[in-house]
PDB file of C-alpha atoms in Angstrom:
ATOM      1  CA  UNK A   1       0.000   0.000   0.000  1.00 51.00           C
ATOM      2  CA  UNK A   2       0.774   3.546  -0.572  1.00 67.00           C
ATOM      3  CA  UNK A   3       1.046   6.285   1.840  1.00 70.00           C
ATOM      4  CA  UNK A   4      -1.695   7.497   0.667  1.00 74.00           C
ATOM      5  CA  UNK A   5      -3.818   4.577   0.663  1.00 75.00           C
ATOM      6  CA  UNK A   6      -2.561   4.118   4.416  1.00 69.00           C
ATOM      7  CA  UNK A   7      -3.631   7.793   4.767  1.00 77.00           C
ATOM      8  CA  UNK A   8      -7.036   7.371   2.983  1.00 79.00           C
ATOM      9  CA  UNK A   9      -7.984   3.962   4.549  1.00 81.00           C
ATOM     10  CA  UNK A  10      -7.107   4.255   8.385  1.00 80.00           C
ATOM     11  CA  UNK A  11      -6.471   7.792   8.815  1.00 78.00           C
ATOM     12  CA  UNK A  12      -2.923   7.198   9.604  1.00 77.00           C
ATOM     13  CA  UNK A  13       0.015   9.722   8.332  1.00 83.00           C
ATOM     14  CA  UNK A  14       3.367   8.479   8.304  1.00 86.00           C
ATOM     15  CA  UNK A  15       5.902   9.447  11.080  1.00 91.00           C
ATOM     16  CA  UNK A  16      10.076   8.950  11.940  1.00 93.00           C
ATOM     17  CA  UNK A  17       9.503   5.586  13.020  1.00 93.00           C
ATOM     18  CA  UNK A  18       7.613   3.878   9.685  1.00 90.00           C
ATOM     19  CA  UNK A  19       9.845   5.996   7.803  1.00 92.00           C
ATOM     20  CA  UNK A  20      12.543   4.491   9.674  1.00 94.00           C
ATOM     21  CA  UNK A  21      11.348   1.070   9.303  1.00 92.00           C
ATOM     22  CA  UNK A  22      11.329   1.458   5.363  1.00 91.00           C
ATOM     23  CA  UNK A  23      14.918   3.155   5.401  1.00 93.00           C
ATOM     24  CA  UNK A  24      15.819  -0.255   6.623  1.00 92.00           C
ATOM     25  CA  UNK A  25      14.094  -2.367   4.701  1.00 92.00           C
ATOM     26  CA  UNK A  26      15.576  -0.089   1.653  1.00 90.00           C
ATOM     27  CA  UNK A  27      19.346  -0.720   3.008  1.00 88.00           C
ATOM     28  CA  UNK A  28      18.663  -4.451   3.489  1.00 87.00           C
ATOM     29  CA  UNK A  29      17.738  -4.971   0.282  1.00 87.00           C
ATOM     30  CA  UNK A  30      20.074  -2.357  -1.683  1.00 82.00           C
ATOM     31  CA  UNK A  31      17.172  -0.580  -3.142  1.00 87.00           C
ATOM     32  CA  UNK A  32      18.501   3.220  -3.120  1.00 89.00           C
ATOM     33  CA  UNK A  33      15.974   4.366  -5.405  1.00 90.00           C
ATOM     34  CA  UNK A  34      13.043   3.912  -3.339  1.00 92.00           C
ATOM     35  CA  UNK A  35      15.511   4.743  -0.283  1.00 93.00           C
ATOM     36  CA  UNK A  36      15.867   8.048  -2.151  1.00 93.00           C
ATOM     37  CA  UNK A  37      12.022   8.491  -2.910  1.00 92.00           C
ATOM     38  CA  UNK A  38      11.259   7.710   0.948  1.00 93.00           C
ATOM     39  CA  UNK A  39      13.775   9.990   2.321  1.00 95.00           C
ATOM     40  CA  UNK A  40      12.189  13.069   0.093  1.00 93.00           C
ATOM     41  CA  UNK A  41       8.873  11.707   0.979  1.00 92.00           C
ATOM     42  CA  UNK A  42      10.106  11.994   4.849  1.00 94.00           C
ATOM     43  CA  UNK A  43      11.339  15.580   4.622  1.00 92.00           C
ATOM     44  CA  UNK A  44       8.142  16.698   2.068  1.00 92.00           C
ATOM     45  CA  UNK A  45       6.045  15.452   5.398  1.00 91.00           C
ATOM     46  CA  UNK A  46       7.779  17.655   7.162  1.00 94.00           C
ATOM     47  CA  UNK A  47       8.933  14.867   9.724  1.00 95.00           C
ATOM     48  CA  UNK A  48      12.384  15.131  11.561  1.00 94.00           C
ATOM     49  CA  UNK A  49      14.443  11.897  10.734  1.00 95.00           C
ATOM     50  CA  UNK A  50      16.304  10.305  13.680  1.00 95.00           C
ATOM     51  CA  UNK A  51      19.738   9.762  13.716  1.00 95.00           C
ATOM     52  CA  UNK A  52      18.744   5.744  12.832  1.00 95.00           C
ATOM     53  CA  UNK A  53      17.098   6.891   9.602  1.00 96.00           C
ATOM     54  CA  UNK A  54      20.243   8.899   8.411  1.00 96.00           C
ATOM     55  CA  UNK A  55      22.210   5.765   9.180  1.00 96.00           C
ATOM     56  CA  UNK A  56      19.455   3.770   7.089  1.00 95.00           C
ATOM     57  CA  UNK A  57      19.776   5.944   4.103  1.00 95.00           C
ATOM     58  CA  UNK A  58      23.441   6.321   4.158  1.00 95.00           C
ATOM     59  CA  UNK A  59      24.057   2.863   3.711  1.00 93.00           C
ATOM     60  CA  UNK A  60      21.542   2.045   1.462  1.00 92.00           C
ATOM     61  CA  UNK A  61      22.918   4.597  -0.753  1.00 93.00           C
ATOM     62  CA  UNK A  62      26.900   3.261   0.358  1.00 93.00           C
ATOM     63  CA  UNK A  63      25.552  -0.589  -0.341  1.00 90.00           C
ATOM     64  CA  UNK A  64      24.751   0.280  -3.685  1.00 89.00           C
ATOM     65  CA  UNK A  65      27.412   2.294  -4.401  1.00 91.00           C
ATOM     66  CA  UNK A  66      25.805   5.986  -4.868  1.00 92.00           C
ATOM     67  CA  UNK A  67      29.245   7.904  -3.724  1.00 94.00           C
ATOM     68  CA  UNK A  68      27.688  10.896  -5.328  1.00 95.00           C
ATOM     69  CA  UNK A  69      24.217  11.110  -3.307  1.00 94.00           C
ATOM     70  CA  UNK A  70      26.319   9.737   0.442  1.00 96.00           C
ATOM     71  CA  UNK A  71      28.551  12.139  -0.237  1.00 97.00           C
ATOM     72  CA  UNK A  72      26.455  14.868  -0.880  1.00 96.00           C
ATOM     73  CA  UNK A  73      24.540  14.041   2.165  1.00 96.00           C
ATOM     74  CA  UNK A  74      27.165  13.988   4.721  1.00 96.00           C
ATOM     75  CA  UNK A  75      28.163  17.399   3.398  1.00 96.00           C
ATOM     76  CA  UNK A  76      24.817  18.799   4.418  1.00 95.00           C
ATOM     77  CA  UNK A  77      24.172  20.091   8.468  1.00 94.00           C
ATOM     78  CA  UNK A  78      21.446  17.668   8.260  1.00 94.00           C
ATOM     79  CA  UNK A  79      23.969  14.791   8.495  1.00 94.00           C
ATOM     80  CA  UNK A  80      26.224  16.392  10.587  1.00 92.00           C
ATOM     81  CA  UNK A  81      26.343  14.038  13.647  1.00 91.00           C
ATOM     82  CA  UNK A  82      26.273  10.585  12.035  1.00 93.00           C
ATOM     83  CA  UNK A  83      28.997   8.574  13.134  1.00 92.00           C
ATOM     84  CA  UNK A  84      32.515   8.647  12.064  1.00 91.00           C
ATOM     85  CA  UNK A  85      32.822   5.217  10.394  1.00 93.00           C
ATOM     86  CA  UNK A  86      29.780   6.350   8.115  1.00 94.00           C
ATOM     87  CA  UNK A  87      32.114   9.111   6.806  1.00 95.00           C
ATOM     88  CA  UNK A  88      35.093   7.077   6.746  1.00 95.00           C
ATOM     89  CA  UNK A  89      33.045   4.170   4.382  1.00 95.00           C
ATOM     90  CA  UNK A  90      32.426   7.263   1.660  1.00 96.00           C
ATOM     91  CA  UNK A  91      36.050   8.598   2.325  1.00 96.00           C
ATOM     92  CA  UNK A  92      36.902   4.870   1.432  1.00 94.00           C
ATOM     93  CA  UNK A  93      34.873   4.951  -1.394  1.00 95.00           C
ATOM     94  CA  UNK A  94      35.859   7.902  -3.024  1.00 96.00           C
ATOM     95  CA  UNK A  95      39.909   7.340  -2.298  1.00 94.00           C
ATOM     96  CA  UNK A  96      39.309   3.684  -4.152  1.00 92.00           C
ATOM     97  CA  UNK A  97      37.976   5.728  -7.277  1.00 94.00           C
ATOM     98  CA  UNK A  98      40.887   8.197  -7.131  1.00 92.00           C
ATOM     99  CA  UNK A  99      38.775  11.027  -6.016  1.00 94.00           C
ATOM    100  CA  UNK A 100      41.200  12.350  -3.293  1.00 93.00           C
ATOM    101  CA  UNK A 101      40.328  15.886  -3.037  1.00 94.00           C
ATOM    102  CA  UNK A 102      36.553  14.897  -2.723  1.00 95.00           C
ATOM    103  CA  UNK A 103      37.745  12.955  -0.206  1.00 96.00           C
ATOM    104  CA  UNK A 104      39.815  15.672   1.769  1.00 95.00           C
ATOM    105  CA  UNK A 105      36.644  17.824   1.532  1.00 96.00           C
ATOM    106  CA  UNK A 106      35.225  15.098   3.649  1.00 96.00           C
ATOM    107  CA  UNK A 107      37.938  14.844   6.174  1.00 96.00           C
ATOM    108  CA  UNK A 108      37.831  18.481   6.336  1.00 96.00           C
ATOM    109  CA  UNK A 109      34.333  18.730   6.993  1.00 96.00           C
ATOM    110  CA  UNK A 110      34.781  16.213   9.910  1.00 95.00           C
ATOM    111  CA  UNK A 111      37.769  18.165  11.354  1.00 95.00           C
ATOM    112  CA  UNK A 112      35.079  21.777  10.996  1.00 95.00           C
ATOM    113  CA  UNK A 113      32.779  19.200  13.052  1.00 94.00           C
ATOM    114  CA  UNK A 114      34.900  18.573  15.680  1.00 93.00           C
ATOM    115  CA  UNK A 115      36.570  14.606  14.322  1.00 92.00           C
ATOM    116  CA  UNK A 116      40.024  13.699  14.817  1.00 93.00           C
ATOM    117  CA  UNK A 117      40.763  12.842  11.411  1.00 94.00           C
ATOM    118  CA  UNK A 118      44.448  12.470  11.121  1.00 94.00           C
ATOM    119  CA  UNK A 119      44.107   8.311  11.044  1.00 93.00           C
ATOM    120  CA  UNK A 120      41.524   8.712   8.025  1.00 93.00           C
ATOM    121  CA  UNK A 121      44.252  11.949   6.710  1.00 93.00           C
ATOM    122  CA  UNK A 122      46.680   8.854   7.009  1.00 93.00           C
ATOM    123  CA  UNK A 123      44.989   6.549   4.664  1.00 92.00           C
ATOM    124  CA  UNK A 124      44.602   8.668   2.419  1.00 92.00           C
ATOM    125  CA  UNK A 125      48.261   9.673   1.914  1.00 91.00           C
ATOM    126  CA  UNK A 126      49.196   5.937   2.046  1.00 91.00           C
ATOM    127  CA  UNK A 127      46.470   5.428  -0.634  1.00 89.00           C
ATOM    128  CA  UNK A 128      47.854   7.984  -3.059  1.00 83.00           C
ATOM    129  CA  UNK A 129      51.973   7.413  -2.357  1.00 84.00           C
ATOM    130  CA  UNK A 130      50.710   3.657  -3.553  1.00 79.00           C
ATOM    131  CA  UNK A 131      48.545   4.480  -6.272  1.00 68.00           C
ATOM    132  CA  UNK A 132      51.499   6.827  -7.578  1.00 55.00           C
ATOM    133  CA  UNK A 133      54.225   4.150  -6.679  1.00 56.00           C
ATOM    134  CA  UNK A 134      52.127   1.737  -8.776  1.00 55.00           C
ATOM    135  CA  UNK A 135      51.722   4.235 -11.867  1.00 49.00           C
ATOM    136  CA  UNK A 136      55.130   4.919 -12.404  1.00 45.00           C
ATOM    137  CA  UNK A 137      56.871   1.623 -11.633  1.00 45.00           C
ATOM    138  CA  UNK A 138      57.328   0.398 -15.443  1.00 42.00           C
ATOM    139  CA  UNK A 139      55.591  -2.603 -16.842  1.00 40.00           C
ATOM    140  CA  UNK A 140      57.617  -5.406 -19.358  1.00 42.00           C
ATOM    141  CA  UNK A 141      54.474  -5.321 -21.310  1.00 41.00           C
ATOM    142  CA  UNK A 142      54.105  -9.569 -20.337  1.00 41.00           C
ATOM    143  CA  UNK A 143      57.345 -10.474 -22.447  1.00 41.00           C
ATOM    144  CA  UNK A 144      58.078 -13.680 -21.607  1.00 40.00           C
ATOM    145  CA  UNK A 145      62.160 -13.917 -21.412  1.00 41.00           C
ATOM    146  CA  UNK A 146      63.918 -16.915 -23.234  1.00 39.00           C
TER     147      UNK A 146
END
């Protein structure tokens, strides 16, 4: 049933904690498309999502590999207080794509928010000296020698 049905049949409006409960169900399953649909549906209700909903969304959209929507999230205030390893999963992310400075703007953010970031500013210098070590060490081209 639709929200609206819900609405309609039992007079019922949707608050954090359904909304919650489909954020979940959304994650579980890897469906960020309808995770995206409920989570505008939540805020076009005007209802306040609770810190477990955030979590719910974020990793629905980190499951199924939306960098660009998680990351976009945690830079709003709304997402401000989720925890640290939800940040560091999308710092991950976008380090394993190559996108360091996205991912500085990240650690940044978290250091503006009051983080200690220098273990995540660590992995993220190992990350690049090894992606640059890797680029420039030379390759035989698979010549066998005889």
């Amino acid at each position: 049933a639709t929200f609206a049905e819900v609405e309609n049949t039992f007079g019922l409006r949707p608050d954090a904690t359904s909304f919650t409960l489909l954020l979940e169900v959304c994650a579980y399953s890897r469906a960020a498309s309808h995770a995206i649909r409920v989570f505008e549906r939540m805020r076009e209700s005007g209802v306040q999502p609770t810190m477990r909903a955030l979590l719910f969304y974020l990793d629905c959209l980190i499951r199924s590999r939306n960098i660009n929507l998680a990351t976009e999230a945690l830079l709003s205030e709304e997402f401000a207080h989720v925890y640290s390893n939800t940040y560091y999963r999308v710092i991950r992310m976008l380090v394993h794509q190559g996108r360091h400075e996205k991912a500085r703007e990240l650690v940044d953010l978290m250091e503006r928010r009051g983080w200690n970031v220098e273990y995540i500013r660590r992995f993220i210098t190992t990350e690049e000296e090894g992606r640059f070590k890797n680029e420039t060490t030379s390759y035989d081209g698979g010549e066998n020698e005889e």
